[in-house]
PDB file of C-alpha atoms in Angstrom:
ATOM      1  CA  MET A  10      -5.409 -19.300 -14.539  1.00  0.00           C
ATOM      2  CA  ASP A  11      -2.719 -19.467 -11.747  1.00  0.00           C
ATOM      3  CA  GLU A  12      -3.192 -20.560  -8.442  1.00  0.00           C
ATOM      4  CA  ILE A  13      -4.046 -17.078  -6.633  1.00  0.00           C
ATOM      5  CA  THR A  14      -6.507 -16.295  -9.431  1.00  0.00           C
ATOM      6  CA  GLN A  15      -8.337 -19.550  -8.878  1.00  0.00           C
ATOM      7  CA  LEU A  16      -8.470 -19.180  -4.940  1.00  0.00           C
ATOM      8  CA  LEU A  17      -9.676 -15.621  -5.351  1.00  0.00           C
ATOM      9  CA  ALA A  18     -12.622 -16.913  -7.614  1.00  0.00           C
ATOM     10  CA  GLN A  19     -13.464 -19.783  -4.953  1.00  0.00           C
ATOM     11  CA  ALA A  20     -13.392 -17.054  -2.081  1.00  0.00           C
ATOM     12  CA  ARG A  21     -15.708 -14.777  -4.190  1.00  0.00           C
ATOM     13  CA  ALA A  22     -17.791 -17.970  -5.018  1.00  0.00           C
ATOM     14  CA  GLY A  23     -18.698 -18.615  -1.155  1.00  0.00           C
ATOM     15  CA  ARG A  24     -15.493 -20.261   0.001  1.00  0.00           C
ATOM     16  CA  PRO A  25     -14.036 -17.380   2.428  1.00  0.00           C
ATOM     17  CA  GLU A  26     -11.552 -19.971   3.625  1.00  0.00           C
ATOM     18  CA  GLN A  27      -9.896 -19.380   0.354  1.00  0.00           C
ATOM     19  CA  LEU A  28      -8.838 -16.122   1.157  1.00  0.00           C
ATOM     20  CA  GLY A  29      -6.818 -17.486   3.979  1.00  0.00           C
ATOM     21  CA  MET A  30      -4.959 -19.662   1.484  1.00  0.00           C
ATOM     22  CA  VAL A  31      -4.278 -16.700  -0.682  1.00  0.00           C
ATOM     23  CA  PHE A  32      -2.728 -15.195   2.150  1.00  0.00           C
ATOM     24  CA  THR A  33      -0.770 -18.162   3.261  1.00  0.00           C
ATOM     25  CA  ALA A  34       0.907 -18.382  -0.344  1.00  0.00           C
ATOM     26  CA  LEU A  35       1.643 -14.651  -0.513  1.00  0.00           C
ATOM     27  CA  TYR A  36       2.705 -14.170   2.990  1.00  0.00           C
ATOM     28  CA  PRO A  37       6.335 -13.757   2.145  1.00  0.00           C
ATOM     29  CA  LYS A  38       5.920 -11.268  -0.208  1.00  0.00           C
ATOM     30  CA  LEU A  39       3.232  -9.374   1.734  1.00  0.00           C
ATOM     31  CA  ARG A  40       5.512  -9.539   4.962  1.00  0.00           C
ATOM     32  CA  ARG A  41       8.630  -8.197   2.768  1.00  0.00           C
ATOM     33  CA  LEU A  42       6.225  -5.404   1.527  1.00  0.00           C
ATOM     34  CA  ALA A  43       5.286  -4.641   5.257  1.00  0.00           C
ATOM     35  CA  ALA A  44       9.018  -4.493   6.492  1.00  0.00           C
ATOM     36  CA  ALA A  45       9.818  -2.251   3.689  1.00  0.00           C
ATOM     37  CA  ARG A  46       7.213   0.194   4.972  1.00  0.00           C
ATOM     38  CA  LEU A  47       8.388  -0.140   8.703  1.00  0.00           C
ATOM     39  CA  ALA A  48      11.574   0.549  10.537  1.00  0.00           C
ATOM     40  CA  ALA A  49      13.198  -2.166  12.571  1.00  0.00           C
ATOM     41  CA  ASP A  50      13.232  -0.010  15.776  1.00  0.00           C
ATOM     42  CA  ASP A  51       9.419   0.192  16.127  1.00  0.00           C
ATOM     43  CA  HIS A  52       8.390  -2.525  18.565  1.00  0.00           C
ATOM     44  CA  THR A  53       4.656  -1.614  18.592  1.00  0.00           C
ATOM     45  CA  PHE A  54       3.999  -2.119  15.041  1.00  0.00           C
ATOM     46  CA  THR A  55       5.717  -4.891  12.978  1.00  0.00           C
ATOM     47  CA  PRO A  56       5.500  -6.177   9.479  1.00  0.00           C
ATOM     48  CA  THR A  57       4.034  -9.225  10.941  1.00  0.00           C
ATOM     49  CA  VAL A  58       1.317  -7.301  12.733  1.00  0.00           C
ATOM     50  CA  LEU A  59       0.445  -5.323   9.613  1.00  0.00           C
ATOM     51  CA  VAL A  60       0.252  -8.186   7.468  1.00  0.00           C
ATOM     52  CA  HIS A  61      -1.894  -9.727  10.256  1.00  0.00           C
ATOM     53  CA  GLU A  62      -4.147  -6.601  10.327  1.00  0.00           C
ATOM     54  CA  LEU A  63      -4.197  -6.630   6.685  1.00  0.00           C
ATOM     55  CA  TYR A  64      -5.796 -10.055   6.743  1.00  0.00           C
ATOM     56  CA  LEU A  65      -8.005  -9.135   9.119  1.00  0.00           C
ATOM     57  CA  ARG A  66      -9.451  -6.292   7.190  1.00  0.00           C
ATOM     58  CA  LEU A  67      -9.760  -8.081   3.939  1.00  0.00           C
ATOM     59  CA  SER A  68     -11.321 -11.184   5.410  1.00  0.00           C
ATOM     60  CA  SER A  69     -13.958  -9.502   7.573  1.00  0.00           C
ATOM     61  CA  GLY A  70     -17.197  -9.053   6.171  1.00  0.00           C
ATOM     62  CA  ALA A  71     -17.791  -9.331   2.125  1.00  0.00           C
ATOM     63  CA  ILE A  72     -15.047 -11.003   0.374  1.00  0.00           C
ATOM     64  CA  PRO A  73     -13.305  -8.177  -1.701  1.00  0.00           C
ATOM     65  CA  SER A  74     -13.997  -8.824  -5.419  1.00  0.00           C
ATOM     66  CA  VAL A  75     -10.169  -9.089  -6.373  1.00  0.00           C
ATOM     67  CA  THR A  76      -9.682 -10.866  -9.497  1.00  0.00           C
ATOM     68  CA  ASP A  77      -6.290 -11.932  -9.601  1.00  0.00           C
ATOM     69  CA  ARG A  78      -2.725 -11.650  -7.956  1.00  0.00           C
ATOM     70  CA  LYS A  79      -1.996  -7.873  -9.146  1.00  0.00           C
ATOM     71  CA  HIS A  80      -5.518  -7.063  -8.253  1.00  0.00           C
ATOM     72  CA  PHE A  81      -4.815  -8.398  -5.051  1.00  0.00           C
ATOM     73  CA  PHE A  82      -1.680  -6.592  -4.388  1.00  0.00           C
ATOM     74  CA  ALA A  83      -3.609  -3.265  -5.520  1.00  0.00           C
ATOM     75  CA  THR A  84      -6.253  -3.872  -2.757  1.00  0.00           C
ATOM     76  CA  ALA A  85      -3.872  -4.650  -0.261  1.00  0.00           C
ATOM     77  CA  ALA A  86      -1.929  -1.715  -1.018  1.00  0.00           C
ATOM     78  CA  GLN A  87      -4.911   0.453  -0.235  1.00  0.00           C
ATOM     79  CA  ALA A  88      -5.637  -1.348   2.925  1.00  0.00           C
ATOM     80  CA  MET A  89      -2.152  -1.133   4.012  1.00  0.00           C
ATOM     81  CA  ARG A  90      -2.196   2.692   3.369  1.00  0.00           C
ATOM     82  CA  TRP A  91      -5.504   2.788   5.685  1.00  0.00           C
ATOM     83  CA  ILE A  92      -3.877   0.698   8.336  1.00  0.00           C
ATOM     84  CA  LEU A  93      -0.592   2.590   8.493  1.00  0.00           C
ATOM     85  CA  VAL A  94      -2.762   5.883   8.462  1.00  0.00           C
ATOM     86  CA  ASP A  95      -4.961   4.495  11.352  1.00  0.00           C
ATOM     87  CA  HIS A  96      -1.647   3.610  13.413  1.00  0.00           C
ATOM     88  CA  ALA A  97      -0.086   7.046  12.750  1.00  0.00           C
ATOM     89  CA  ARG A  98      -2.934   8.630  14.144  1.00  0.00           C
ATOM     90  CA  LYS A  99      -3.106   6.928  17.142  1.00  0.00           C
ATOM     91  CA  GLY A 100       0.614   7.395  17.601  1.00  0.00           C
ATOM     92  CA  MET A 101       0.104  11.181  17.234  1.00  0.00           C
ATOM     93  CA  ALA A 102      -2.735  10.959  19.573  1.00  0.00           C
ATOM     94  CA  GLY A 103      -0.251   9.948  22.244  1.00  0.00           C
ATOM     95  CA  LYS A 104      -1.935   6.619  22.755  1.00  0.00           C
ATOM     96  CA  ARG A 105       1.496   4.892  21.842  1.00  0.00           C
ATOM     97  CA  GLY A 106       4.774   5.746  20.553  1.00  0.00           C
ATOM     98  CA  CYS A 107       5.374   5.839  17.046  1.00  0.00           C
ATOM     99  CA  GLU A 108       8.946   6.176  15.630  1.00  0.00           C
ATOM    100  CA  MET A 109       8.840   4.543  12.325  1.00  0.00           C
ATOM    101  CA  LYS A 110      10.616   5.809   9.188  1.00  0.00           C
ATOM    102  CA  VAL A 111       9.389   5.809   5.594  1.00  0.00           C
ATOM    103  CA  ASP A 112      11.003   3.574   3.038  1.00  0.00           C
ATOM    104  CA  ALA A 113      14.000   5.924   1.819  1.00  0.00           C
ATOM    105  CA  HIS A 114      13.551   5.503  -1.760  1.00  0.00           C
ATOM    106  CA  PHE A 115      10.263   7.051  -2.018  1.00  0.00           C
ATOM    107  CA  LEU A 116      10.286  10.555  -1.472  1.00  0.00           C
ATOM    108  CA  GLU A 117      13.463  12.286  -0.111  1.00  0.00           C
ATOM    109  CA  ILE A 118      11.444  14.918   1.629  1.00  0.00           C
ATOM    110  CA  LEU A 119       9.930  12.704   3.997  1.00  0.00           C
ATOM    111  CA  GLU A 120      13.261  11.721   5.895  1.00  0.00           C
ATOM    112  CA  ASP A 121      13.239  14.868   8.324  1.00  0.00           C
ATOM    113  CA  ARG A 122       9.878  14.061   9.858  1.00  0.00           C
ATOM    114  CA  ARG A 123       8.191  11.706  12.297  1.00  0.00           C
ATOM    115  CA  TYR A 124       6.739   8.533  10.488  1.00  0.00           C
ATOM    116  CA  SER A 125       3.483   9.454  12.069  1.00  0.00           C
ATOM    117  CA  GLU A 126       3.461  12.942  10.706  1.00  0.00           C
ATOM    118  CA  GLN A 127       4.794  11.638   7.320  1.00  0.00           C
ATOM    119  CA  ILE A 128       2.007   8.919   6.576  1.00  0.00           C
ATOM    120  CA  VAL A 129      -0.717  11.133   7.806  1.00  0.00           C
ATOM    121  CA  ALA A 130       0.625  14.186   5.457  1.00  0.00           C
ATOM    122  CA  LEU A 131       1.083  11.364   2.663  1.00  0.00           C
ATOM    123  CA  HIS A 132      -2.451  10.238   3.216  1.00  0.00           C
ATOM    124  CA  GLN A 133      -3.907  13.659   2.935  1.00  0.00           C
ATOM    125  CA  SER A 134      -1.751  14.637  -0.131  1.00  0.00           C
ATOM    126  CA  LEU A 135      -2.722  11.234  -1.766  1.00  0.00           C
ATOM    127  CA  ASP A 136      -6.706  12.467  -1.024  1.00  0.00           C
ATOM    128  CA  ASP A 137      -5.577  15.740  -2.693  1.00  0.00           C
ATOM    129  CA  LEU A 138      -3.813  14.196  -5.622  1.00  0.00           C
ATOM    130  CA  ASP A 139      -7.107  11.760  -6.119  1.00  0.00           C
ATOM    131  CA  LYS A 140      -8.938  14.972  -6.597  1.00  0.00           C
ATOM    132  CA  LEU A 141      -6.701  15.878  -9.440  1.00  0.00           C
ATOM    133  CA  SER A 142      -6.182  12.429 -10.899  1.00  0.00           C
ATOM    134  CA  THR A 143      -7.339   9.011  -9.441  1.00  0.00           C
ATOM    135  CA  GLN A 144      -4.757   7.320 -11.697  1.00  0.00           C
ATOM    136  CA  ARG A 145      -1.781   9.175 -10.464  1.00  0.00           C
ATOM    137  CA  ARG A 146      -2.993   8.164  -6.691  1.00  0.00           C
ATOM    138  CA  LEU A 147      -3.286   4.543  -8.035  1.00  0.00           C
ATOM    139  CA  VAL A 148       0.363   4.567  -9.212  1.00  0.00           C
ATOM    140  CA  VAL A 149       1.438   5.935  -5.722  1.00  0.00           C
ATOM    141  CA  GLU A 150      -0.590   3.478  -3.867  1.00  0.00           C
ATOM    142  CA  LEU A 151       0.700   0.418  -6.179  1.00  0.00           C
ATOM    143  CA  ARG A 152       4.264   1.591  -6.453  1.00  0.00           C
ATOM    144  CA  TYR A 153       4.775   2.468  -2.797  1.00  0.00           C
ATOM    145  CA  PHE A 154       2.419   0.461  -0.780  1.00  0.00           C
ATOM    146  CA  ALA A 155       2.001  -2.542  -2.898  1.00  0.00           C
ATOM    147  CA  GLY A 156       6.107  -2.470  -4.002  1.00  0.00           C
ATOM    148  CA  LEU A 157       4.706  -3.160  -7.889  1.00  0.00           C
ATOM    149  CA  GLN A 158       7.119  -2.275 -10.469  1.00  0.00           C
ATOM    150  CA  ILE A 159       6.316   0.107 -13.364  1.00  0.00           C
ATOM    151  CA  SER A 160       5.636  -2.688 -15.683  1.00  0.00           C
ATOM    152  CA  GLU A 161       3.363  -4.476 -13.362  1.00  0.00           C
ATOM    153  CA  ILE A 162       1.405  -1.293 -12.633  1.00  0.00           C
ATOM    154  CA  ALA A 163       1.172  -0.812 -16.509  1.00  0.00           C
ATOM    155  CA  GLU A 164      -0.183  -4.254 -16.942  1.00  0.00           C
ATOM    156  CA  LEU A 165      -2.638  -3.939 -14.065  1.00  0.00           C
ATOM    157  CA  LEU A 166      -3.845  -0.489 -15.207  1.00  0.00           C
ATOM    158  CA  GLY A 167      -4.201  -1.659 -18.871  1.00  0.00           C
ATOM    159  CA  CYS A 168      -1.749   1.418 -20.025  1.00  0.00           C
ATOM    160  CA  ALA A 169       1.632   1.712 -21.324  1.00  0.00           C
ATOM    161  CA  GLU A 170       4.794   1.590 -18.999  1.00  0.00           C
ATOM    162  CA  ARG A 171       5.687   5.182 -20.324  1.00  0.00           C
ATOM    163  CA  THR A 172       2.297   6.352 -19.245  1.00  0.00           C
ATOM    164  CA  VAL A 173       2.967   4.844 -15.606  1.00  0.00           C
ATOM    165  CA  HIS A 174       6.359   6.458 -15.555  1.00  0.00           C
ATOM    166  CA  ARG A 175       4.962   9.790 -16.482  1.00  0.00           C
ATOM    167  CA  GLU A 176       2.224   9.717 -14.103  1.00  0.00           C
ATOM    168  CA  TRP A 177       4.597   8.504 -11.247  1.00  0.00           C
ATOM    169  CA  GLU A 178       6.826  11.300 -11.763  1.00  0.00           C
ATOM    170  CA  ARG A 179       3.938  14.053 -12.026  1.00  0.00           C
ATOM    171  CA  ALA A 180       2.457  12.298  -8.705  1.00  0.00           C
ATOM    172  CA  ARG A 181       5.905  12.679  -6.968  1.00  0.00           C
ATOM    173  CA  ALA A 182       6.087  16.400  -8.052  1.00  0.00           C
ATOM    174  CA  PHE A 183       2.856  17.134  -6.845  1.00  0.00           C
ATOM    175  CA  LEU A 184       3.334  15.440  -3.214  1.00  0.00           C
ATOM    176  CA  GLN A 185       6.777  16.793  -2.847  1.00  0.00           C
ATOM    177  CA  VAL A 186       4.936  20.513  -3.314  1.00  0.00           C
ATOM    178  CA  GLN A 187       2.121  19.379  -1.130  1.00  0.00           C
ATOM    179  CA  MET A 188       4.211  17.983   1.650  1.00  0.00           C
ATOM    180  CA  THR A 189       6.873  20.667   2.045  1.00  0.00           C
TER     181      THR A 189
END
């Protein structure tokens, strides 16, 4: 059992401060993931703020029932999605500016729209995708928001890499149609 898995087990067993240790250990990777989701020119929402917001959301209330490092990143991916959607909606509502750009290697069709509109459209499209295939939605979240590789996603979902690759391609095609 690796260190992260042990810390997560201790957090679930009534030692919530151990979740902070998980964040300390994984902070550099989480910050890199957050930076990949945000453009450098957005001064209202930085990678550091995104990671800190992620920590606050995951540590408030009940400790998430995550079992290991990969499950933690899956949970973090979903939480980052909701954080970014909330931020985008606030930006679209005019409460604060929002000129972030989506990671260039995700969906080419996102490049021409403002980030706030992009992330909200992606969020709505992911909800639509979930109605068709929860696994495809999960693959997108893990690949895009958590930055996991196909092999890591396959291991986490307990399926073949080929299956994950096929689901990724189908999900991308679905999202491309939905968002254009």
